[in-house]
Amino acid sequence: MDIQTRIKELRKQINEANYLYHTKDQPIISDFVYDGLMRELIELETKYPEYDDETSPTKKIGGIVLDAFKKHTHTVPMMSLSNIFNKEELKVFYDRIQKVIPNTSFTTELKIDGLAVTLIYEKGIFKKAATRGNGVVGEDITENVKTIKTLPLQLSKPLDIEVRGEIYMSHKTFKEVNLERANSNLDLFVNPRNAAAGTVRQLDSKVVAKRRLDLFTYTVVGASNFNNTQKETLEFLSELGFPVNPHYKLVDNLDALSDAIDNYDILRKTLPYDTDGVVIKVNQFEHYETIGYTAKYPKYAGAYKFEAEKQITQVEDIIFQVGRTGVITPVAVLTPVFISGSLVSRATLHNEDYILNKDIRIHDQVLVHKAGEIIPEVIEVVMDSRNNQAPFEMIKHCPACESSLERKQGEADYYCTNNNCPGKNVFGLIHFASRVAMDIDTLGEKVVELLHDQTYLQTIPDIYKLHTFKDQLEELPGFGKKKVEKLLNAIEASKMQTLDRLIFGLGIKNVGAKVAKTLLNHYPSIALLADAKYEDLIQIPDVGPEIADSVTTYFSNESNQHMLEELKNLGLQMTYKIDVVTTHPFNGKTFVVTGTLDDFSRTEASDIIEKLGGKVSGSVSKKTDYVLAGKEAGSKLTKALELGIEVMDEATFKVKINE
Ligand code: IVH
């Protein structure tokens, strides 16, 4: 391939990856591969300036800004750092600086793998936060950042100051968030950085608060106005109340720099969050201007990138799993290999596009690592080992039921179109019987799989018909009289489980345990919920368009209706006891909540009113009994006063709710 074609190809690949990573939060290639492509492009562009192009991805720093958040123009652009990939390059970096400023000292800091944020304070009070965006214009994420526990809302000094840092998600939180998502039938986040980026982009800051994001700060805009060195800046940030990663160091020669990097590479494996390198900065600010900048990067700092532990192994097969929502997930079956402390034999391939982009084929040798040190992922194919493997082709029919698959518009995933697909049901059945849903403890994963294979269990109602096969069940491997009796008793007992567990157990997309309760508190029976209209559902606090859509789609499906009818006839609980107190003075009263309350969000106050038997309406009318008014209440308060409706302040509300 000639140089110009290669340059064009690299630019196209990087542009695509940039868009998916920065704008869509959907990385298709790993950082390692991305950095490699970028490095090759930078090298070629430097060597062949005749192919220079002002639209090359090397000219810009980031991605495109979405419209959903307000834009924020950075006071000083948020640059990124040039990468240092090995010890030779470290020496080049060091020597280059040493030549300009002899006997320089450097700080080394862990490079936290999250997303960059800028934090603006006025007179020591937190005012605004923004993402990097394209480096010049970012997104205003103030409300979301405010929810970060470690962010100081007030500094120890009343300074006007802009601070930069990295938002990240800890391994523990990442696991918890993914567990919750699995329980709510939602797609999992690929790695902690992806989870943090997805969270920061949430429009509802309440969701963000629950995700427990974290923060480390590492620099101040115009740092030399406050301090003389980077080390002092880090100490200064700590003094002001900012979280600063404690593992920074001051070193003053190349050997010490190299040793520090080796030590960080050991240390990072023990840390509860992801790091992807070491940031090296000249310590004395007075040298910054002398050392200078390239078009994109400061020359007085660099990012030494760690190599993620990776291994080569073979793709023995590509198999397909059917999820509970019918989503088809391709999975690579690998020759088992040890990576970052555990044996890896499977890696998710996410979807068709992912496989085609990387051109992964059965029998290929592939490079595998653990994304975020957790999830096995195929990084790339070792092309040198490619023989005549056939290109990957996505299956056209469901691996479980042979029905045709459908790729929805705008989605990368294929779905099985058969509502009664047995493939969906194994997972559906396991979920239905699980501890978090109907809690049939003797009907675990292995038992469900066995009964499913033996065709006793295909649908949820089949669970409640198992008793008719009592004799046959006793003959199954590992079963027997006692075990079958225990199983059938547990199934019988589960008929009395509350309806919220049943609804959750059905595996309706976006309907987790909590949402099931919320829905039933408004529509306390299957019949009522099945009749609920989309327009009514979205009125419920915490129920958005996605949930309302899944619920109405689910109940309008004939085979689901039939199944629920069967469950009713089999004797399951079909009504719900609302968690409402009916003896409270709020019972039967209609409230309008307006203005800003100190101790509750409006949704929280509404929930309390409803729990106590009251109703909450959006507008004031003669039918309104009380207007609960917080600070800066506007037209609703005026109207209440006009109509002579009783206005309740927050203090009175708090007293009343305890009556
Ligand atoms: S200093 C001129 N220090 O890595 C940019 N960055 O490519 C100065 N990062 O965008 C950045 N930990 O998002 C710096 N201790 C640290 C860092 C750090 C993570 C991120 C940051 C930046 C990127 C550098």
XYZ file of C-alpha atoms and ligand atoms in Angstrom:
683
model
C 0.000 0.000 0.000
C 1.370 3.463 -0.818
C 1.967 6.000 1.936
C -0.808 8.384 0.978
C -3.439 5.621 0.974
C -2.242 4.387 4.367
C -2.427 7.912 5.810
C -5.969 8.298 4.510
C -6.966 4.917 5.896
C -5.537 5.718 9.327
C -7.342 9.061 9.420
C -10.625 7.367 8.546
C -10.180 4.656 11.196
C -9.197 7.171 13.882
C -12.047 9.524 12.975
C -14.512 6.686 13.297
C -13.049 5.503 16.586
C -13.026 9.096 17.890
C -16.658 9.579 17.061
C -17.740 6.331 18.700
C -15.557 6.866 21.749
C -16.063 10.573 22.429
C -19.557 11.140 21.139
C -21.250 7.798 21.588
C -19.336 6.335 24.539
C -19.073 3.117 22.555
C -15.416 2.256 22.097
C -14.887 -0.170 19.236
C -11.144 -0.480 19.590
C -9.039 -0.596 22.724
C -6.885 2.350 23.801
C -3.850 0.279 22.967
C -4.891 -0.206 19.349
C -6.089 3.400 19.081
C -2.808 4.749 20.424
C -0.927 2.531 17.987
C -2.926 3.874 14.999
C -2.466 7.449 16.165
C 1.239 6.968 16.629
C 1.633 5.509 13.160
C -0.288 8.452 11.701
C 1.770 11.027 13.605
C 4.956 9.318 12.428
C 3.848 9.241 8.791
C 2.644 12.835 8.843
C 5.927 13.998 10.335
C 7.933 12.056 7.801
C 5.825 13.026 4.782
C 4.706 16.641 5.334
C 3.569 16.788 1.701
C 0.458 14.834 2.716
C -0.475 17.293 5.436
C -4.211 17.965 5.779
C -5.843 20.437 8.113
C -8.707 18.035 8.769
C -6.485 15.216 10.005
C -7.488 13.806 13.433
C -3.990 14.646 14.649
C -4.994 18.319 14.459
C -7.704 18.119 16.994
C -7.835 16.969 20.531
C -11.162 15.223 20.999
C -14.673 14.522 19.689
C -17.895 16.323 18.853
C -20.161 17.976 21.407
C -23.664 16.534 21.856
C -26.602 18.901 22.035
C -28.203 17.477 25.145
C -26.131 19.528 27.600
C -25.359 23.236 27.468
C -22.044 23.985 25.846
C -19.153 25.465 27.752
C -16.238 27.239 26.082
C -13.070 26.558 28.029
C -11.211 29.563 29.380
C -7.995 27.778 28.472
C -8.215 24.798 26.051
C -8.056 21.363 27.649
C -5.091 19.779 25.940
C -3.984 16.203 26.084
C -0.508 14.783 26.522
C 1.816 13.131 24.056
C 2.258 9.448 24.768
C 5.473 7.701 25.737
C 5.250 3.999 24.946
C 8.531 2.519 26.167
C 11.810 3.226 27.933
C 13.571 4.347 24.733
C 10.931 6.960 24.160
C 11.202 7.934 27.820
C 14.896 8.633 27.299
C 14.150 10.750 24.219
C 11.565 12.724 26.219
C 13.988 13.184 29.116
C 16.999 14.131 26.992
C 15.022 16.644 24.998
C 14.028 18.509 28.161
C 17.420 18.057 29.788
C 19.013 19.751 26.785
C 16.920 22.888 27.264
C 16.912 22.893 31.074
C 19.718 20.878 32.680
C 19.053 19.220 36.053
C 15.304 19.428 35.833
C 13.181 17.597 38.378
C 9.891 15.934 37.458
C 6.723 14.937 39.210
C 5.235 11.546 38.427
C 1.511 10.975 38.926
C -0.721 8.051 38.160
C -2.737 8.615 35.024
C -6.266 7.897 36.164
C -8.396 6.191 33.515
C -11.594 8.178 33.566
C -12.710 11.348 31.860
C -11.264 14.817 32.183
C -13.270 17.526 33.914
C -12.749 21.209 34.598
C -14.138 22.695 37.811
C -14.836 26.393 38.225
C -14.992 28.077 41.636
C -15.873 31.671 42.446
C -14.838 33.012 45.840
C -14.216 29.416 46.849
C -17.712 28.224 45.916
C -18.238 25.527 43.277
C -20.038 27.078 40.289
C -19.570 24.997 37.203
C -18.127 21.803 35.788
C -17.570 20.860 32.167
C -16.259 17.937 30.153
C -13.343 18.277 27.785
C -15.496 17.890 24.660
C -13.287 18.737 21.706
C -10.771 20.512 23.953
C -12.127 23.972 23.160
C -15.837 23.519 23.831
C -17.146 20.984 26.342
C -20.470 20.184 27.973
C -21.794 21.768 31.134
C -22.181 18.872 33.576
C -22.417 20.953 36.755
C -25.441 19.183 38.195
C -23.939 15.746 37.682
C -20.539 16.649 39.073
C -22.155 18.162 42.140
C -23.237 14.639 43.079
C -19.654 13.417 43.373
C -19.036 12.753 47.002
C -15.399 13.823 46.997
C -16.021 17.134 45.220
C -15.704 20.079 47.635
C -18.601 22.499 47.179
C -16.710 25.064 49.234
C -12.943 25.430 49.378
C -10.855 26.247 52.396
C -9.968 29.621 50.795
C -12.343 32.050 49.013
C -10.507 31.845 45.696
C -11.591 32.387 42.109
C -9.983 29.306 40.647
C -10.369 26.703 37.893
C -9.166 23.197 38.687
C -8.791 20.203 36.402
C -9.030 16.551 37.189
C -10.338 13.164 36.246
C -13.743 11.682 37.026
C -13.635 7.908 37.415
C -15.575 4.945 38.749
C -14.052 2.487 41.219
C -13.958 -1.246 40.472
C -16.389 -1.896 43.332
C -18.961 0.596 42.073
C -18.508 -0.652 38.530
C -19.374 -4.186 39.600
C -22.370 -2.998 41.615
C -23.702 -0.831 38.797
C -23.411 -3.705 36.342
C -25.134 -6.068 38.753
C -28.025 -3.629 39.069
C -28.161 -3.271 35.307
C -28.249 -7.037 34.877
C -31.133 -7.197 37.343
C -32.960 -4.504 35.370
C -32.388 -6.255 32.031
C -30.129 -3.440 30.787
C -26.949 -3.756 28.710
C -23.786 -3.887 30.797
C -21.055 -1.250 30.718
C -17.861 -2.496 29.082
C -15.388 -1.014 31.582
C -15.255 1.534 34.432
C -14.232 4.426 32.175
C -17.116 3.718 29.870
C -19.454 3.508 32.870
C -18.175 6.839 34.220
C -18.538 8.519 30.816
C -22.034 7.102 30.366
C -22.981 8.270 33.840
C -21.709 11.806 33.353
C -23.898 12.000 30.251
C -27.052 11.092 32.180
C -29.536 13.928 32.060
C -31.003 12.937 35.423
C -28.509 13.835 38.147
C -30.366 11.603 40.579
C -29.260 8.582 38.603
C -25.738 10.003 38.661
C -25.795 10.342 42.429
C -26.582 6.652 42.770
C -23.657 5.713 40.553
C -21.069 6.993 43.017
C -18.570 8.586 40.674
C -15.251 9.689 42.060
C -12.674 12.355 41.347
C -8.968 13.149 41.524
C -7.714 16.633 40.701
C -4.254 17.278 39.309
C -3.850 20.804 38.020
C -4.958 24.423 38.281
C -5.563 26.700 35.297
C -2.897 29.404 35.500
C -1.145 27.338 38.163
C 1.860 29.693 38.298
C -0.397 32.430 39.720
C -0.744 30.314 42.852
C 2.410 28.204 43.148
C 5.873 27.716 41.682
C 5.872 23.965 41.127
C 3.609 21.036 40.285
C 4.384 19.383 43.638
C 3.267 22.524 45.482
C 0.159 22.615 43.281
C -0.826 19.098 44.319
C -0.288 19.986 47.986
C -2.207 23.219 47.474
C -5.138 21.317 45.895
C -5.242 19.003 48.914
C -5.204 21.993 51.254
C -8.103 23.552 49.391
C -10.079 20.353 49.975
C -9.742 18.607 46.640
C -9.158 14.866 46.315
C -5.604 14.345 45.040
C -4.196 10.938 44.224
C -1.660 10.255 46.983
C 0.835 8.330 44.869
C 2.740 11.247 43.368
C 6.508 11.559 43.557
C 9.303 13.962 42.816
C 12.259 12.535 40.878
C 15.363 14.177 39.449
C 17.039 11.835 37.000
C 16.233 9.347 34.263
C 16.944 6.228 36.343
C 14.683 7.419 39.129
C 11.993 8.168 36.554
C 12.307 4.715 35.068
C 12.212 3.035 38.523
C 9.192 5.062 39.527
C 7.358 3.845 36.413
C 8.204 0.209 37.174
C 6.920 0.633 40.716
C 3.689 2.219 39.524
C 3.164 -0.730 37.194
C 3.246 -3.048 40.234
C 1.249 -0.728 42.467
C -1.569 -0.180 39.995
C -2.578 -3.832 40.061
C -3.474 -3.428 43.737
C -5.514 -0.231 43.346
C -9.309 -0.173 43.462
C -9.567 1.951 40.287
C -8.147 1.856 36.760
C -4.994 3.663 35.746
C -3.495 3.553 32.280
C -0.137 5.184 32.744
C 2.049 7.681 34.521
C 1.906 11.407 33.850
C 5.357 12.977 33.957
C 5.583 16.757 34.370
C 8.491 19.152 34.755
C 8.182 20.329 38.345
C 9.252 24.003 38.004
C 6.631 26.139 36.261
C 9.233 28.767 35.360
C 10.599 26.359 32.716
C 7.279 25.724 30.970
C 7.438 28.576 28.468
C 11.097 27.833 27.670
C 10.361 24.185 26.941
C 7.234 25.160 25.042
C 4.391 23.479 23.190
C 3.697 21.658 19.936
C 0.427 22.407 18.131
C -1.351 19.839 20.265
C 0.675 19.059 23.338
C 2.761 20.761 25.988
C 6.394 19.601 25.647
C 7.112 19.797 29.391
C 4.870 16.826 30.162
C 4.123 13.383 28.790
C 2.027 10.299 29.491
C 3.893 7.029 29.901
C 1.351 4.395 28.892
C 1.226 1.044 30.665
C 0.767 -1.989 28.552
C -2.347 -3.814 29.650
C -1.470 -7.457 30.292
C -2.343 -9.210 27.088
C -1.935 -12.701 25.717
C -2.233 -14.401 22.389
C -4.661 -17.283 22.108
C -6.877 -18.915 19.531
C -10.545 -18.399 18.762
C -11.790 -21.990 18.725
C -15.336 -21.058 17.930
C -17.808 -18.187 17.893
C -21.043 -19.125 19.624
C -24.236 -17.163 20.178
C -26.147 -16.644 23.396
C -29.793 -15.647 23.591
C -30.437 -13.119 26.337
C -33.661 -12.752 28.255
C -34.704 -9.836 26.033
C -33.957 -11.973 22.970
C -30.731 -10.132 22.208
C -28.193 -12.349 20.452
C -24.639 -11.970 21.762
C -21.711 -13.517 19.903
C -19.085 -14.982 22.233
C -15.553 -16.117 21.355
C -14.648 -19.535 22.724
C -10.903 -19.262 23.383
C -8.140 -21.726 24.065
C -7.868 -21.078 27.834
C -5.144 -18.593 28.768
C -4.044 -16.871 32.016
C -4.505 -13.090 32.046
C -4.221 -10.700 35.026
C -4.620 -13.472 37.547
C -7.351 -15.683 36.119
C -8.020 -18.205 33.394
C -9.872 -16.751 30.432
C -11.727 -19.079 28.080
C -14.471 -16.870 26.705
C -14.691 -13.265 25.607
C -17.761 -11.348 24.608
C -17.680 -10.093 21.021
C -20.572 -7.689 21.722
C -22.225 -7.643 18.286
C -21.789 -8.100 14.549
C -20.192 -4.664 13.969
C -17.572 -5.296 16.622
C -16.505 -8.554 14.958
C -16.514 -7.112 11.441
C -14.567 -4.010 12.462
C -11.836 -6.160 13.944
C -12.301 -8.836 11.275
C -12.292 -11.664 13.836
C -12.607 -15.165 12.339
C -12.854 -18.666 13.786
C -9.336 -20.208 14.189
C -7.670 -16.778 14.216
C -4.906 -16.086 16.716
C -6.042 -13.086 18.731
C -4.619 -10.698 21.302
C -6.769 -10.748 24.447
C -6.763 -8.542 27.549
C -9.096 -7.715 30.371
C -10.904 -4.428 29.806
C -10.724 -2.471 33.021
C -8.756 -5.427 34.432
C -12.100 -7.256 34.595
C -13.844 -8.184 31.362
C -12.025 -10.392 28.823
C -11.901 -8.676 25.449
C -10.373 -9.462 22.074
C -8.123 -6.511 21.183
C -7.134 -7.503 17.674
C -6.358 -10.338 15.334
C -2.737 -11.404 14.854
C -2.925 -10.999 11.094
C 0.422 -12.721 10.428
C -1.120 -15.977 11.574
C -4.126 -15.693 9.267
C -4.348 -18.599 6.808
C -7.500 -19.128 4.880
C -10.033 -18.702 7.665
C -13.493 -17.876 6.355
C -14.768 -14.360 7.117
C -17.278 -14.101 9.951
C -20.916 -14.173 9.016
C -23.649 -13.216 11.413
C -26.245 -15.934 11.900
C -29.649 -15.283 10.343
C -31.659 -17.527 12.641
C -31.975 -17.869 16.379
C -29.622 -20.542 17.750
C -32.371 -21.733 20.101
C -35.542 -21.711 18.000
C -34.495 -21.102 14.400
C -36.794 -18.076 14.125
C -35.500 -15.227 12.008
C -33.462 -12.498 13.702
C -34.154 -8.803 13.433
C -31.724 -5.907 13.740
C -33.604 -2.880 15.004
C -32.919 0.474 13.370
C -30.159 2.390 15.074
C -29.098 -0.609 17.193
C -26.095 -2.858 16.723
C -27.864 -5.878 18.228
C -29.945 -8.600 16.634
C -33.016 -9.921 18.417
C -34.913 -13.193 18.147
C -38.388 -12.358 16.834
C -40.105 -15.299 18.532
C -41.784 -14.292 21.794
C -41.880 -17.887 22.945
C -38.285 -18.606 22.046
C -37.024 -21.330 24.384
C -33.565 -19.753 24.257
C -34.917 -16.590 25.806
C -36.724 -18.665 28.309
C -33.822 -20.524 29.891
C -32.472 -17.197 31.049
C -36.000 -15.946 31.587
C -36.837 -18.977 33.691
C -33.636 -18.748 35.713
C -34.339 -15.086 36.358
C -37.987 -15.728 37.242
C -37.079 -18.356 39.839
C -34.088 -16.450 41.211
C -33.712 -15.089 44.715
C -34.296 -11.502 43.601
C -37.552 -12.408 41.801
C -39.858 -15.317 42.842
C -37.199 -16.808 45.128
C -37.781 -20.504 44.392
C -34.550 -21.613 46.009
C -34.545 -25.210 44.797
C -35.047 -24.093 41.203
C -31.536 -22.806 40.510
C -29.701 -22.407 37.237
C -28.616 -26.056 36.852
C -32.073 -27.458 37.655
C -33.749 -25.047 35.223
C -31.298 -26.024 32.481
C -31.862 -29.718 33.084
C -35.657 -29.420 33.161
C -35.500 -27.216 30.085
C -33.361 -29.724 28.185
C -35.735 -32.500 29.211
C -38.603 -30.329 27.874
C -40.515 -30.152 31.168
C -39.904 -26.419 31.301
C -40.386 -24.162 28.316
C -42.497 -21.333 29.649
C -43.025 -19.694 33.026
C -46.442 -21.328 33.580
C -44.754 -24.730 33.056
C -43.092 -24.197 36.445
C -46.505 -24.423 38.075
C -47.432 -27.535 36.106
C -44.341 -29.490 37.105
C -46.267 -31.351 39.808
C -48.109 -33.276 37.087
C -44.761 -34.889 36.171
C -43.852 -35.834 39.730
C -43.024 -39.481 38.942
C -40.925 -38.693 35.876
C -39.011 -35.985 37.748
C -38.017 -38.448 40.469
C -36.232 -40.507 37.793
C -34.060 -37.643 36.558
C -30.297 -37.774 37.272
C -29.521 -36.315 40.692
C -33.172 -36.079 41.650
C -35.208 -38.523 43.815
C -38.307 -38.367 45.987
C -37.006 -35.923 48.612
C -35.556 -33.442 46.171
C -38.662 -33.398 43.994
C -40.886 -32.908 47.029
C -38.784 -29.966 48.183
C -38.839 -28.489 44.694
C -42.609 -28.796 44.305
C -43.223 -27.349 47.787
C -41.029 -24.357 47.041
C -42.869 -23.800 43.762
C -46.238 -23.986 45.519
C -45.071 -21.522 48.193
C -43.883 -19.065 45.536
C -47.492 -18.597 44.400
C -47.893 -16.344 47.414
C -45.008 -14.061 46.470
C -46.020 -10.439 46.119
C -46.937 -9.216 42.653
C -43.922 -6.906 42.375
C -41.668 -9.976 42.396
C -43.731 -11.590 39.696
C -43.649 -8.465 37.522
C -39.890 -8.183 37.985
C -39.578 -11.905 37.261
C -41.255 -11.516 33.874
C -38.107 -9.848 32.566
C -39.827 -6.850 30.971
C -37.125 -4.652 29.463
C -36.199 -1.714 31.760
C -38.399 -3.028 34.590
C -36.238 -3.814 37.596
C -37.345 -4.638 41.135
C -37.821 -1.024 42.139
C -39.642 0.013 38.987
C -42.008 -2.961 39.425
C -42.983 -1.628 42.858
C -43.375 1.916 41.583
C -45.685 0.731 38.798
C -47.787 -1.364 41.152
C -48.160 1.460 43.645
C -50.072 3.229 40.860
C -51.677 0.220 39.166
C -52.043 -2.347 41.932
C -53.049 -5.370 39.850
C -52.028 -7.111 36.645
C -55.319 -6.145 35.043
C -54.881 -2.444 35.864
C -51.248 -2.372 34.819
C -52.016 -4.168 31.565
C -54.615 -1.485 30.765
C -52.391 1.469 31.672
C -51.802 3.852 28.796
C -48.369 5.113 27.811
C -49.478 8.719 28.541
C -50.520 7.761 32.065
C -47.443 5.698 32.805
C -45.039 8.528 31.992
C -46.818 10.707 34.559
C -45.511 8.439 37.323
C -42.383 9.849 39.000
C -39.338 7.741 38.042
C -41.108 6.277 34.992
C -39.732 7.669 31.753
C -40.586 7.022 28.110
C -38.371 3.937 27.881
C -40.082 2.152 30.769
C -43.560 3.230 29.647
C -42.797 1.954 26.179
C -41.504 -1.455 27.374
C -44.482 -1.919 29.684
C -47.130 -1.129 27.074
C -45.321 -3.214 24.458
C -45.121 -6.144 26.848
C -48.785 -6.114 27.843
C -50.074 -5.539 24.325
C -48.413 -8.750 23.194
C -50.948 -11.552 22.861
C -48.742 -14.404 23.978
C -47.802 -12.442 27.108
C -51.484 -11.809 27.820
C -52.156 -15.500 27.418
C -49.300 -16.421 29.730
C -50.495 -14.039 32.458
C -54.005 -15.486 32.183
C -52.493 -18.936 32.687
C -50.565 -17.784 35.748
C -53.737 -16.343 37.202
C -55.569 -19.629 36.676
C -52.673 -21.488 38.264
C -53.283 -19.481 41.442
C -50.546 -16.807 41.539
C -51.061 -13.451 43.273
C -52.409 -11.011 40.731
C -53.102 -8.030 42.969
C -50.793 -5.856 44.993
C -51.086 -4.313 48.397
C -49.941 -0.720 47.943
C -47.432 0.442 50.565
C -49.706 3.287 51.597
C -50.792 4.417 55.031
C -54.495 5.275 54.975
C -54.895 6.731 58.460
C -52.709 9.743 57.848
C -54.168 13.276 57.547
C -52.746 13.451 53.978
C -54.916 10.488 52.942
C -57.147 11.521 50.045
C -55.716 15.055 49.868
C -54.417 16.553 46.646
C -51.089 18.368 46.737
C -49.131 20.516 44.345
C -45.405 20.706 45.084
C -43.545 23.792 43.863
C -40.282 25.681 44.393
C -37.043 24.346 45.822
C -37.165 22.432 49.086
C -34.110 22.237 51.336
C -34.260 18.623 52.430
C -36.149 16.857 49.645
C -36.266 16.889 45.898
C -39.771 17.467 44.585
C -39.946 13.808 43.550
C -39.006 12.693 47.062
C -41.653 14.942 48.612
C -44.221 13.591 46.121
C -43.302 10.013 46.990
C -43.819 10.729 50.684
C -47.225 12.317 50.048
C -48.302 9.341 47.962
C -47.064 6.862 50.539
C -49.217 8.661 53.086
C -52.275 8.297 50.859
C -52.222 11.726 49.199
C -52.208 12.578 45.512
C -49.798 14.872 43.729
C -50.935 16.979 40.832
C -48.917 19.147 38.463
C -51.213 22.168 38.431
C -53.150 24.207 40.968
C -56.940 24.161 40.689
C -59.941 24.386 42.979
C -59.495 20.680 43.648
C -56.059 21.240 45.197
C -56.036 20.863 48.986
C -52.480 21.980 49.726
C -49.639 23.670 47.915
C -46.295 22.642 49.359
C -44.104 25.623 48.514
C -40.324 25.733 48.737
C -37.989 28.586 47.940
C -38.499 30.601 44.770
C -41.967 29.194 44.193
C -43.520 31.051 41.265
C -46.829 31.099 39.459
C -48.248 28.040 41.237
C -47.900 29.767 44.580
C -49.512 32.932 43.211
C -52.433 30.909 41.874
C -52.840 29.075 45.201
C -53.027 32.405 47.017
C -55.561 33.694 44.506
C -57.759 30.627 44.940
C -57.357 30.709 48.725
C -55.721 27.263 48.868
C -53.762 26.375 51.974
C -50.029 26.858 51.437
C -47.727 24.614 53.449
C -44.058 25.447 54.003
C -41.347 22.823 54.298
C -41.100 23.044 58.101
C -44.841 22.411 58.520
C -44.668 19.594 55.982
C -41.939 17.916 58.017
C -43.997 18.141 61.202
C -47.136 16.853 59.446
C -45.535 13.828 57.864
C -44.674 12.545 61.298
C -48.195 12.956 62.642
S -2.215 16.370 33.312
C -2.161 19.071 29.146
N -2.396 14.530 35.149
O -4.931 12.150 30.892
C -2.974 18.022 29.826
N -3.727 14.287 33.205
O -3.716 13.020 27.907
C -2.602 17.944 31.276
N -5.177 12.325 33.214
O -6.757 14.756 29.477
C -3.140 16.714 31.873
N -4.594 11.567 35.196
O -7.814 13.409 31.276
C -2.824 14.937 33.950
N -2.455 13.014 36.896
C -2.901 13.411 35.697
C -3.863 12.696 34.965
C -4.239 13.174 33.702
C -5.365 11.366 34.145
C -5.850 12.378 31.902
C -6.487 13.685 31.588
C -5.827 14.218 30.364
C -5.163 13.008 29.784
C -3.811 13.369 29.222
